[in-house]
Amino acid sequence: NEIDVQGLKQLLLNLEKNININQKLRIKYSDNPTKFLNSEIDLDEAIKSLSVISTAPNLFQKLVEYKAVNSLLGLLTHENTDI
């Protein structure tokens, strides 16, 4: 799987969308984890889809430019340690 700048943008937009949805549902249903379980799965899949970037070191600078590093670092403090 080769990735270009447009593909990277799509992956990062999907990641941000899933981060935001997950955060909103975790807040709204903090007492009922089954309500946000699907958003956890979607977020996990979005994170895993980024693995293709490891084959394109030429795009690493774009990760910084698009501020993706901040989002990824933020996920290190996610309540679900599997994320």
Coordinates of C-alpha atoms in Angstrom, one line a residue:
N1 CA 0.0 0.0 0.0
E2 CA 1.5 3.2 -1.1
I3 CA 0.3 6.5 0.3
D4 CA 0.6 10.0 -0.9
V5 CA -0.2 13.4 0.6
Q6 CA -3.9 13.2 -0.2
G7 CA -4.1 9.7 1.3
L8 CA -2.4 11.0 4.4
K9 CA -4.8 13.9 4.7
Q10 CA -7.7 11.5 4.5
L11 CA -6.3 9.2 7.2
L12 CA -5.6 12.1 9.5
L13 CA -9.1 13.6 9.0
N14 CA -10.6 10.2 9.7
L15 CA -8.4 9.9 12.9
E16 CA -9.5 13.4 14.1
K17 CA -13.2 12.6 13.4
N18 CA -12.9 9.4 15.4
I19 CA -11.1 11.0 18.3
N20 CA -13.8 13.7 18.5
I21 CA -16.7 11.3 18.3
N22 CA -15.1 9.1 20.9
Q23 CA -14.4 12.0 23.3
K24 CA -18.0 13.3 23.0
L25 CA -19.6 9.9 23.6
R26 CA -17.3 9.1 26.5
I27 CA -18.4 12.4 28.1
K28 CA -22.1 11.9 27.3
Y29 CA -22.2 8.3 28.4
S30 CA -19.5 8.1 31.0
D31 CA -21.6 5.8 33.2
N32 CA -22.5 3.4 30.3
P33 CA -19.4 2.2 28.4
T34 CA -21.5 0.1 26.0
K35 CA -22.8 3.4 24.5
F36 CA -19.3 4.4 23.3
L37 CA -17.9 0.9 22.6
N38 CA -18.3 1.2 18.8
S39 CA -16.5 4.6 18.9
E40 CA -13.6 2.9 20.7
I41 CA -13.5 0.2 17.9
D42 CA -13.6 2.9 15.2
L43 CA -10.8 4.9 16.9
D44 CA -8.7 1.8 17.2
E45 CA -9.1 1.0 13.5
A46 CA -8.3 4.6 12.6
I47 CA -5.1 4.4 14.6
K48 CA -4.1 1.1 13.0
S49 CA -4.8 2.5 9.5
L50 CA -1.9 4.9 10.1
S51 CA 0.6 2.1 10.0
V52 CA 0.9 2.6 6.3
I53 CA 2.7 5.8 7.0
S54 CA 5.7 3.9 8.2
T55 CA 6.4 2.9 4.6
A56 CA 6.5 6.6 3.5
P57 CA 9.2 8.4 5.5
N58 CA 8.9 11.3 2.9
L59 CA 5.5 12.1 4.6
F60 CA 6.8 12.3 8.1
Q61 CA 7.2 16.1 7.8
K62 CA 3.6 16.4 6.7
L63 CA 2.6 14.7 10.0
V64 CA 4.2 17.5 11.8
E65 CA 2.8 20.2 9.5
Y66 CA -0.7 18.8 9.9
K67 CA -0.2 18.7 13.7
A68 CA -1.0 15.0 13.8
V69 CA 1.8 14.4 16.3
N70 CA -0.2 16.4 18.9
S71 CA -3.3 14.1 18.3
L72 CA -1.2 11.0 18.5
L73 CA 0.5 12.1 21.7
G74 CA -2.9 12.9 23.2
L75 CA -4.0 9.4 22.5
L76 CA -1.2 8.2 24.9
T77 CA -3.4 9.5 27.8
H78 CA -6.6 7.9 26.5
E79 CA -8.6 6.2 29.3
N80 CA -8.7 2.9 27.3
T81 CA -5.1 1.7 27.4
D82 CA -5.7 -0.6 24.5
I83 CA -6.1 2.6 22.3

